[in-house]
XYZ file of C-alpha atoms in Angstrom:
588
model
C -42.150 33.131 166.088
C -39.960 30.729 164.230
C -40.855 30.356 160.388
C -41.182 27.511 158.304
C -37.613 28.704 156.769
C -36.360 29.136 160.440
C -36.671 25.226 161.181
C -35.020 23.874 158.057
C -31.994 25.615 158.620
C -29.300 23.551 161.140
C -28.567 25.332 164.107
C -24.694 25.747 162.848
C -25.730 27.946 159.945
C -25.047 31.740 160.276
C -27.941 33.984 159.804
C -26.781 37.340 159.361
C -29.082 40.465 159.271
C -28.745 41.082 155.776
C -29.915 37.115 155.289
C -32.787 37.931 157.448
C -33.886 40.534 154.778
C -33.518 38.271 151.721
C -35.750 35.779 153.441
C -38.301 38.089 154.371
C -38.486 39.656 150.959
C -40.873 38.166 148.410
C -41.428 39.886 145.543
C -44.552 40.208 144.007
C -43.243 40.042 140.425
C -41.052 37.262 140.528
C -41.841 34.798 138.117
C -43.311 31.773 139.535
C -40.288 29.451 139.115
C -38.612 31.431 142.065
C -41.082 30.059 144.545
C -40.702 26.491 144.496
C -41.278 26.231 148.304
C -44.559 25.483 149.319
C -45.690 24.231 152.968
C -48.591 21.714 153.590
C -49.272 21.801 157.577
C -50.823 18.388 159.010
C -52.933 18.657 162.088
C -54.378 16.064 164.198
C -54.483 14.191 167.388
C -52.478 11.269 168.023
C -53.238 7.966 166.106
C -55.275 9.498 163.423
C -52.965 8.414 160.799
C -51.078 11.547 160.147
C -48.151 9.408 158.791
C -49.606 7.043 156.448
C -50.997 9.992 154.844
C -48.432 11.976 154.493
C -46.889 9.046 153.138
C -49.139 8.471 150.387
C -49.233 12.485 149.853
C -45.111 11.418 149.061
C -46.173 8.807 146.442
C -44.529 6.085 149.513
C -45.387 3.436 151.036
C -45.218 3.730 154.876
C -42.535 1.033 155.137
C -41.480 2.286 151.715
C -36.926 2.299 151.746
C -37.520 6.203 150.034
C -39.235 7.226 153.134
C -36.357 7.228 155.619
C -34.222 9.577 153.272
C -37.452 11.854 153.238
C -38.473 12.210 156.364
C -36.775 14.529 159.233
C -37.427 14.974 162.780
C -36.688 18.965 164.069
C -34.175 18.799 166.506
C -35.877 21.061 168.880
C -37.908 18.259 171.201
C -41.674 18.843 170.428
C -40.858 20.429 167.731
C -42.813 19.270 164.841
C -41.775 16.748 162.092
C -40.980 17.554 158.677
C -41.345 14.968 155.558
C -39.494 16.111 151.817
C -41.200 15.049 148.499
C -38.452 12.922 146.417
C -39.646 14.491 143.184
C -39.802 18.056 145.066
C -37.862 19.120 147.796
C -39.186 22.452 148.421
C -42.463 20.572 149.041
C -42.598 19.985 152.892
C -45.207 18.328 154.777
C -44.970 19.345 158.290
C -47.136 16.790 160.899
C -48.337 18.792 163.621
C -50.326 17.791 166.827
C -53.555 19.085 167.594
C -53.937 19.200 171.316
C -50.686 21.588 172.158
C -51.057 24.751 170.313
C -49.110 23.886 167.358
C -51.765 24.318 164.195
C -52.310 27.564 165.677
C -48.801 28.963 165.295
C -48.452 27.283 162.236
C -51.279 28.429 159.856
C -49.694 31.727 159.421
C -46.673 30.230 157.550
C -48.433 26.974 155.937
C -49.850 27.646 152.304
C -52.502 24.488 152.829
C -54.054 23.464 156.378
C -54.566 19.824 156.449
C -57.378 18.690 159.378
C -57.134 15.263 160.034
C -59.176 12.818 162.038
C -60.595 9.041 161.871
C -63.609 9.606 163.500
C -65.992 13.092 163.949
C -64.450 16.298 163.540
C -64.315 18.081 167.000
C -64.641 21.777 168.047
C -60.784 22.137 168.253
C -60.911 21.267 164.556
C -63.549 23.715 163.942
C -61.642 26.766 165.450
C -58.652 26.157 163.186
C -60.954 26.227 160.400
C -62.197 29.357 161.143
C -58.515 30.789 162.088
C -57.359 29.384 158.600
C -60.317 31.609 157.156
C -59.858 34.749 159.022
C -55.873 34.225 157.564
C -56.644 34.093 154.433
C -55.244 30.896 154.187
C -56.709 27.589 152.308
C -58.306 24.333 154.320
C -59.221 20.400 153.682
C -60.393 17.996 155.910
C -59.755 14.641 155.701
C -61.008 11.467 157.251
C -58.847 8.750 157.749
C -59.067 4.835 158.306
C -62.211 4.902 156.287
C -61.825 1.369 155.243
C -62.217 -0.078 159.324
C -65.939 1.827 159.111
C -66.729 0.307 155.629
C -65.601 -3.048 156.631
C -67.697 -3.184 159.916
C -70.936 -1.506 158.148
C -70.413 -4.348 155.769
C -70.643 -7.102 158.474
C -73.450 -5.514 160.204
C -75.525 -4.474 157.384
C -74.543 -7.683 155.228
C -77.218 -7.426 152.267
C -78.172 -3.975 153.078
C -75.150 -2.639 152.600
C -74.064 -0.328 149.454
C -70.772 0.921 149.234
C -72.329 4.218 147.567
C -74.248 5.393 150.040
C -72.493 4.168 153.127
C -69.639 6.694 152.216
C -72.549 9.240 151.253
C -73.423 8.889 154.612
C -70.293 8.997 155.766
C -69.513 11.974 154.540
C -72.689 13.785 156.029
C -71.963 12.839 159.701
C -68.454 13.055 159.716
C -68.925 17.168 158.368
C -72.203 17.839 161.023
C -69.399 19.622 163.190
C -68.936 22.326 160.581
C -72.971 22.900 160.139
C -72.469 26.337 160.048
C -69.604 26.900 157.684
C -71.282 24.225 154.842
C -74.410 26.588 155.170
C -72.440 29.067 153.078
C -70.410 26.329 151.146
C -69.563 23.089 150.736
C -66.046 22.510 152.639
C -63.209 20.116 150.867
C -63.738 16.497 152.670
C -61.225 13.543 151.478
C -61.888 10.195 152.282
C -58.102 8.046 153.070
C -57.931 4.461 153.493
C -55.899 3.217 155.879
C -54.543 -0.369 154.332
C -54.727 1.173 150.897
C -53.767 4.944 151.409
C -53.291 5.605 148.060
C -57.152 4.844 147.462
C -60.693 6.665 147.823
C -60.097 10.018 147.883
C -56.239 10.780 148.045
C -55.469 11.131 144.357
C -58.356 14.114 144.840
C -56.432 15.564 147.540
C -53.429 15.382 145.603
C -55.115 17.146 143.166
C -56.457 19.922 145.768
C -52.905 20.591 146.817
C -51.797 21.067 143.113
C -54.349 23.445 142.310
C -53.652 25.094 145.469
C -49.745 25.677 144.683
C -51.215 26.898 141.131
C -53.541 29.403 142.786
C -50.219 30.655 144.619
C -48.054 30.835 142.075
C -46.201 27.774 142.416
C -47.007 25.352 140.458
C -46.435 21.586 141.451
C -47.008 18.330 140.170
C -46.920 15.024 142.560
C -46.756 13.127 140.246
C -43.188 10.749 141.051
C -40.269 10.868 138.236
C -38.501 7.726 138.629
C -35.392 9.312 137.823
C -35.742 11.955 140.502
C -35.874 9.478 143.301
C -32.963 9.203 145.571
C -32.636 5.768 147.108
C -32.008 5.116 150.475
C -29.275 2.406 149.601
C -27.359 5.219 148.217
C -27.919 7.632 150.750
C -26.449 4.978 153.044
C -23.788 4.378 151.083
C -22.689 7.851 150.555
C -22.799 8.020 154.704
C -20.842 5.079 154.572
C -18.033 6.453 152.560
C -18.388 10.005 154.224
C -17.654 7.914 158.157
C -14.600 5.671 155.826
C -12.545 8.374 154.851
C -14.218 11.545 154.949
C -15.525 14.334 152.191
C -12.280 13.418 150.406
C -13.880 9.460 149.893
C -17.548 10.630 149.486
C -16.028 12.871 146.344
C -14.410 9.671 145.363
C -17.561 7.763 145.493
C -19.412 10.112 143.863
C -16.900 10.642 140.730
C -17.219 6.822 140.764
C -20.856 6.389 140.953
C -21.105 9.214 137.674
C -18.567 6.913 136.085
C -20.601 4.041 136.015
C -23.673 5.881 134.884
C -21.748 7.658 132.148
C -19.597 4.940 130.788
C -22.976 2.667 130.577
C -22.971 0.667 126.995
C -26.270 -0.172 125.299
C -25.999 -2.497 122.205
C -28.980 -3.117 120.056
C -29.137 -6.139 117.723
C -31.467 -6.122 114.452
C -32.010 -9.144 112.687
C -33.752 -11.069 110.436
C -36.504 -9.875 107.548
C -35.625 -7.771 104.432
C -32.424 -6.367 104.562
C -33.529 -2.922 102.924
C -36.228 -2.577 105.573
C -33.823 -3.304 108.070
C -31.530 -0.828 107.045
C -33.988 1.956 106.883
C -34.954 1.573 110.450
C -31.234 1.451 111.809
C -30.808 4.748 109.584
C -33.901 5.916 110.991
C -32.495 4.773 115.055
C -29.069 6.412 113.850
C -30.306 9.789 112.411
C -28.806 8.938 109.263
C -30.270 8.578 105.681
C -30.676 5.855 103.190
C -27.863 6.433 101.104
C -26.070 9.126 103.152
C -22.317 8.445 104.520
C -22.033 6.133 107.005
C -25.799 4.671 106.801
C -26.329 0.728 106.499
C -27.019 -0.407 103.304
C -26.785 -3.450 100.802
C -27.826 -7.084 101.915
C -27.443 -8.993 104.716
C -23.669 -8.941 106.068
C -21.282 -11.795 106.635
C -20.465 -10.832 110.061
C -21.945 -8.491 112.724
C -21.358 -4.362 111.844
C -21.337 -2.103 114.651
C -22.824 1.635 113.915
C -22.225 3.179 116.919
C -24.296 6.290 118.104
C -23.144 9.932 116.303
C -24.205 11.355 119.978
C -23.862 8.717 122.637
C -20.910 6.617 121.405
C -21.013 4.012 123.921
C -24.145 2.870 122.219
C -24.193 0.765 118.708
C -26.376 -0.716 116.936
C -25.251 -4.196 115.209
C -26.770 -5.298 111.795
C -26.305 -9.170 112.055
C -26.203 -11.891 109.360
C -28.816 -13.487 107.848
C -30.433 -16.258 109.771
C -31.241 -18.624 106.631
C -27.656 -20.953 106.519
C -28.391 -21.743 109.794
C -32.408 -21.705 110.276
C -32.956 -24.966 111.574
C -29.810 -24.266 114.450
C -30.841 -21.350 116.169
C -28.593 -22.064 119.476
C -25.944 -22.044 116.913
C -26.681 -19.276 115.371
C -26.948 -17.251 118.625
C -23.407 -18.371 119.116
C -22.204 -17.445 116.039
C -23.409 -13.538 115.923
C -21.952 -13.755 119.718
C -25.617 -12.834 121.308
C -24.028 -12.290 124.831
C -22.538 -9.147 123.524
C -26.563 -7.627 123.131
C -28.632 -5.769 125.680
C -31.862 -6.616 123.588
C -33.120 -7.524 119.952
C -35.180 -6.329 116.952
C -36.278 -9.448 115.099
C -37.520 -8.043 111.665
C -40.251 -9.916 109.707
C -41.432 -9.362 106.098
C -45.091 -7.571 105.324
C -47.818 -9.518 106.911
C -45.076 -12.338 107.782
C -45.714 -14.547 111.406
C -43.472 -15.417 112.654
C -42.078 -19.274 111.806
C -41.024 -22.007 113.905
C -37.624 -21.492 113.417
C -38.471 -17.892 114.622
C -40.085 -18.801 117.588
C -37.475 -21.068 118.242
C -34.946 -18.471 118.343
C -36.780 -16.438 120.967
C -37.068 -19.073 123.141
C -33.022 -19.908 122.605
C -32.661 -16.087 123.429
C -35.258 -16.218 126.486
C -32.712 -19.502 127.659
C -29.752 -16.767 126.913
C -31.287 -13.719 129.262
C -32.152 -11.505 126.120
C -35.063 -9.541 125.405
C -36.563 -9.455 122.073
C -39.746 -8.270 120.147
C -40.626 -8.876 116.472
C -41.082 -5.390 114.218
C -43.104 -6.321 111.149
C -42.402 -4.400 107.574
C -45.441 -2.142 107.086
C -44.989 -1.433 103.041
C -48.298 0.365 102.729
C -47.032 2.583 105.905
C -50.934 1.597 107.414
C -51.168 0.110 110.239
C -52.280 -3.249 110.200
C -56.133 -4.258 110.660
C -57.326 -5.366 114.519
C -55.512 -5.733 117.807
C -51.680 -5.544 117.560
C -49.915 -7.802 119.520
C -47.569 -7.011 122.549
C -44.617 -8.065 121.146
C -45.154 -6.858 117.310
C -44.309 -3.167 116.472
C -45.826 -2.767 112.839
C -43.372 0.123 111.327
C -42.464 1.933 108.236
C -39.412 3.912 107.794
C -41.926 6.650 106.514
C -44.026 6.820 109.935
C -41.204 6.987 112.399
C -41.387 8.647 114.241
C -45.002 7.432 115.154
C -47.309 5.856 117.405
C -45.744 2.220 116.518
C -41.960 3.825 116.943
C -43.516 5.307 120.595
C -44.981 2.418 121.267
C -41.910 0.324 121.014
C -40.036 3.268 123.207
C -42.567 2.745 126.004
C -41.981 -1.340 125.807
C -38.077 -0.694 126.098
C -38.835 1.358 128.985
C -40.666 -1.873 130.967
C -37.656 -4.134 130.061
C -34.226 -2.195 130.539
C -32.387 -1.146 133.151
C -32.405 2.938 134.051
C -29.074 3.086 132.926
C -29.163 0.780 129.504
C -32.749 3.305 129.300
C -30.499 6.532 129.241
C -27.724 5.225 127.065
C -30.173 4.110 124.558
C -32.433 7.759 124.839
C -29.180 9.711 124.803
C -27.876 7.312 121.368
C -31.163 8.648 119.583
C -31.628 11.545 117.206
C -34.037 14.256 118.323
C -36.970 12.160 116.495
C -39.648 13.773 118.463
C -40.609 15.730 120.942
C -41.306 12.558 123.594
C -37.604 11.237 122.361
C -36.008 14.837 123.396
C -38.209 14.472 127.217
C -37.014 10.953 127.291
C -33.943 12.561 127.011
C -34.248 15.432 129.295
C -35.462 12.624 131.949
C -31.989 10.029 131.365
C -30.373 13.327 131.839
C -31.748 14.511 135.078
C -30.632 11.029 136.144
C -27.323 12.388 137.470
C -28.186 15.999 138.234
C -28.296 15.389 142.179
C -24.469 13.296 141.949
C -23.150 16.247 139.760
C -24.460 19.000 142.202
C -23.617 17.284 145.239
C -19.781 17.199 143.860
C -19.705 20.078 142.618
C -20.506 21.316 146.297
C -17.581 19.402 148.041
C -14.449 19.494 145.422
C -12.759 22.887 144.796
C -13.585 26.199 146.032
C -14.420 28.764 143.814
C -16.102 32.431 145.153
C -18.839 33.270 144.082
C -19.862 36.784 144.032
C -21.638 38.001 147.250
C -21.728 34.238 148.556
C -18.397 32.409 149.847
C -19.994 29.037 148.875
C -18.127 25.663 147.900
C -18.394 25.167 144.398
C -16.827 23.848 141.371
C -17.584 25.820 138.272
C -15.468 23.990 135.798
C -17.389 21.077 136.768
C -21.153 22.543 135.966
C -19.490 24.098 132.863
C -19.000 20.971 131.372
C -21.561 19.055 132.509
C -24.180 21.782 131.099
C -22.486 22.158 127.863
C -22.454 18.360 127.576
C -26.510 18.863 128.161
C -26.243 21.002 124.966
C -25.015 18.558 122.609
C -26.915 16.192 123.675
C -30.214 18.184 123.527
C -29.155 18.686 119.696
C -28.657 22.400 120.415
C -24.698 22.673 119.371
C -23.210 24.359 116.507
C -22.847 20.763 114.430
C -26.055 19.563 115.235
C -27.851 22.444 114.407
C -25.843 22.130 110.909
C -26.912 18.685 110.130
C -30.789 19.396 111.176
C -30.686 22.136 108.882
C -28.948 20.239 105.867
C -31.744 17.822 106.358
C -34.792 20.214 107.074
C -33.576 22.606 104.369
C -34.100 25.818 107.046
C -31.133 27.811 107.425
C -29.234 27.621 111.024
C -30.091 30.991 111.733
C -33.622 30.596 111.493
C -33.216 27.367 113.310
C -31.029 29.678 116.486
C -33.979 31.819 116.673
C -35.715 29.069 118.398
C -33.220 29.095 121.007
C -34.095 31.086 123.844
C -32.545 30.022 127.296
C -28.875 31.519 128.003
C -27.544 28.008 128.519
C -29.133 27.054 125.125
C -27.102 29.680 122.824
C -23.627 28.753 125.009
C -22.406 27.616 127.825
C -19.456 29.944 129.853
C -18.193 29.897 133.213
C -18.882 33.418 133.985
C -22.342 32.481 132.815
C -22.632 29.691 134.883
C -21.227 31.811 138.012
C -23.825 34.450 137.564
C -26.496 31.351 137.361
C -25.274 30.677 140.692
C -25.245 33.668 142.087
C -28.836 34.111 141.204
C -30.022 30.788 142.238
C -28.515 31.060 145.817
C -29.761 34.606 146.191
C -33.934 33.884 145.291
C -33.689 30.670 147.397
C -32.207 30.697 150.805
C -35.203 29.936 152.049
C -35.026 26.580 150.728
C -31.627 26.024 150.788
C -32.502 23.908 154.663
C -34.636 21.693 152.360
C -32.311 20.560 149.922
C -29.668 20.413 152.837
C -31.841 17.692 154.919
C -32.530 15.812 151.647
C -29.175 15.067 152.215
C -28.722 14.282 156.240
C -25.602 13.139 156.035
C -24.447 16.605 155.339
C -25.926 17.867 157.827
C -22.622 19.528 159.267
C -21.600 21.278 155.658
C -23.926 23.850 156.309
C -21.864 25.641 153.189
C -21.743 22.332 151.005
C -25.547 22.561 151.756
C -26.134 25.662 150.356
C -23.902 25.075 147.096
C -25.491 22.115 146.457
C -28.991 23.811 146.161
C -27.635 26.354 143.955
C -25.872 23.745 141.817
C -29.148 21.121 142.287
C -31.391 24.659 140.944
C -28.968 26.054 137.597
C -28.292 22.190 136.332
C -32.372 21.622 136.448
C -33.405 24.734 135.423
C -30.892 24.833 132.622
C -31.836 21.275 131.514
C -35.647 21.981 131.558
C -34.752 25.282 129.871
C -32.461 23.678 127.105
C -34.784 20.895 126.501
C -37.571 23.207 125.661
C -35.364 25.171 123.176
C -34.616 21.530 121.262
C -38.497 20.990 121.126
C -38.859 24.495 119.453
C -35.677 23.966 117.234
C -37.557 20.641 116.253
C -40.574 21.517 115.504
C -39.192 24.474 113.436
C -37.623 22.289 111.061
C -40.620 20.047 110.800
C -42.787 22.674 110.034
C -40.702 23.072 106.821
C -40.135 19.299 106.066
């Protein structure tokens, strides 16, 4: 019988006897980061709504642009149809029929049986229950288009009807198939909307299949990360450049696409209020001291100054000119500190200040201009101010930032720029916090799929027991560049520790990951090595998430090694900067 594993594989890849045995394998001790597969079998008849709730199971729409670059069909006709999770790709949803044998064969190698209908369960239904049981394996049933029997209840019962226990009732008739089995205990039942998929019960079933993957071992979360989602558009356009001028213009593209996202400038303007106040939060932004080298000090300056960032220097922050000379002109005044040159602006007030005419005359010029502002109001007392605070006012003191205010403010930005502006401006800022160093982690996982996916097509380098494609000198880099930005290199550990007053060794004792201490391309190769070897199983999975690739059964393979020792390695390294962090806070 063909497995789960089987069926994501392309019928040009080689399976060798000694593959067979590495896929079979699974051993009992490996730690649960090894088994990110996990297998969610849909069964019902035709028209039930199988799709839509898969669908919303992806976090998708069903006309949603993601869902054509996550969805496969087997090639084998009848065979069944296969759906990736953007955020996970060793999630699969597999959509089965009910009427041809299919859930049958398949509840040996799903982890999670999903029963599906939009009207009574049926004895078919039953009998795969009762198979999934005698497996050992782990059962919901849901009941779809619930929203066509609540509006029609509603018509017909018109003052009679509650919402409450209509579904109540619901619920009891739809289960009277499965009598017998809810004698002994009560069975899973979700409730899906059909217009609204997303509604009733599926965040609950969402929930069911996370604890399930827990109970197994492996962990999952389905919960979308915006920077993990791989557009269609660019899907199409890698395709495109693939059928232009083959692997040698995708690797172009690809170079060129990493470009854009690396060479991204973010320029923050502060202006306005005290000057001293001013300064302290640019210190603060820049990781720098009052009075220390290179910190803004002094009163307001003549012309613009550009600090640009210690760690991301295609990021600055500009101190501009006082406002007062030209308060009653603030088109003018735009003009003057060249406001076209900004991606968004700080307007400082003094303690307890609102803001003045001439203020909100100058947001209005800047709203005419395409900028983005928001007011941050000089807390002196460091408490934050009595009552509701406003939107667009971030009360802060140099003393409490990082804080709720400073986080506050982070979350705005994050509504209002661009994902790429976002990551310069995360990557420009000192590890502040813990939520600044995820930020981080996140802008950085923005580019982990482009960097493994060209590290899979340019040079070949063996690897060890695996003739994949692979580039090490590429992940070497890239990872090492993950360091310094994580605040884990040699001169970043220096500064923390002039700072913190804990000595660097202490401070290296917090650093645990391999990647963490040093980056080396033998270390990288035996990352590789060990990625490839614990996941063939899924290497299908993160092969199809591509389908243009479909024929680089090899490029495939290097690509979910690469895809695996960049994440890992970033989640790893980012955890070592929280420790690292909190160890010199503890001493502060």
């Amino acid at each position: 019988m063909e497995t789960f594993s089987e069926l994501s594989l392309s019928d040009g890849e080689l399976r060798t006897p000694d593959t067979e045995n590495k896929l079979s394998v699974h051993s009992e001790d490996s730690p649960p980061e090894d088994c990110w597969d996990f297998s969610v079998a849909v069964a019902g008849g035709p028209g039930v709504g199988k799709t839509v709730l898969i669908q919303a199971l992806l976090g998708l729409a069903e006309n949603d642009q993601h869902s054509r670059a996550t969805f496969l069909r087997h090639n084998r006709p009848g065979g069944p149809l296969l759906y990736l999770h953007p955020s996970h790709p060793g999630l699969t949803l597999w959509e089965l029929p009910l009427d041809d044998g299919s859930p049958e064969k398949w509840i040996p190698e799903a982890d999670l049986l999903l029963l599906v209908t939009d009207g009574q369960f049926s004895q078919a239904h039953v009998d795969l229950a009762c198979s999934a049981l005698t497996q050992g394996k782990r059962f919901c049933l849901v009941r779809t288009k619930v929203d066509c029997d609540l509006h029609t209840l509603k018509r017909r019962m018109k003052e009679e009807y509650t919402r409450v226990e209509v579904l109540s009732v619901l619920r009891t008739v739809t289960l009277m198939p499965f009598d017998r089995m809810t004698e002994k205990e009560a069975l899973p039942l979700f409730l899906v909307s059909g217009f609204e998929p997303c509604k009733l019960d599926t965040p609950g079933l969402k929930a069911e299949i996370e604890k399930t993957s827990k109970v197994l071992g492996r962990p999952l979360c389905l919960a979308q990360q915006g920077y993990e989602v791989i557009g269609y558009e660019e899907i199409a356009e890698l395709q495109s450049a693939l059928e232009r001028g083959g692997i040698s213009e995708m690797v172009r593209f690809i170079q060129s696409s990493l470009d854009s996202l690396l060479d991204t400038r973010f320029d923050l303007a502060l202006m306005g209020g005290n000057p001293g106040f001013r300064h302290s939060i640019l210190n603060c932004l820049h990781g720098l001291t009052n009075g220390e080298s290179g910190a803004a000090h002094g009163g307001n300056p003549e012309n613009p100054i550009e600090y640009p960032s210690l760690k991301y220097p295609k990021a600055s922050l500009w101190d501009l000119p006082g406002m007062e000379s030209l308060e009653s002109q603030p088109k003018k005044y735009l003009e003057s500190v060249h406001i076209s040159r900004y991606d968004f602006t700080l307007l400082f007030l003094t303690p307890w200040q609102e803001a003045s005419s001439s203020y909100r005359s100058l947001v209005l010029e800047l709203k005419k201009e395409g900028k983005d502002s928001v007011f941050i109001q000089d807390c002196e007392n460091e408490e934050a101010p009595p009552g509701p605070i406003n939107n667009e006012v971030f009360v802060l003191s140099p003393a409490k930032v990082p804080g709720p205010e400073f986080h506050r403010l982070l979350s705005h930005l994050e509504k209002r720029l661009s994902s790429q502006k976002l990551r310069a401006f995360f990557l420009s800022l000192p590890n502040l916090s813990a939520e600044v160093i995820q930020k981080k982690k996140e802008a950085l996982s923005q580019e982990v799929w482009k960097v493994a996916l060209l590290s899979s097509l340019v040079a070949s380098v063996p690897v060890p027991g695996l003739g994949i494609a692979c580039d090490l000198s590429l992940l070497t880099a890239r990872l090492d560049t993950y360091r310094q930005e994580l605040g884990l290199d040699a001169d970043s550990l220096a500064n923390l520790s002039h700072k913190c007053g804990v000595p660097v060794p202490t401070l290296m004792l917090e650093i645990q990951s391999p990647a963490g201490k040093g980056v080396t391309r033998e270390l990288v190769a035996k990352l590789l090595g060990t990625a490839t070897g614990i996941g063939l199983e899924v290497a299908g999975v993160f092969l199809h998430r591509f389908p243009l690739l479909g024929p680089l059964a090899t490029g495939g393979i290097a690509f979910h090694a690469s895809y695996l020792v960049l994440s890992r390695c970033l989640e790893a390294m980012s955890e070592d900067a929280q420790r690292v962090l909190a160890r010199a806070l503890s001493s502060a």
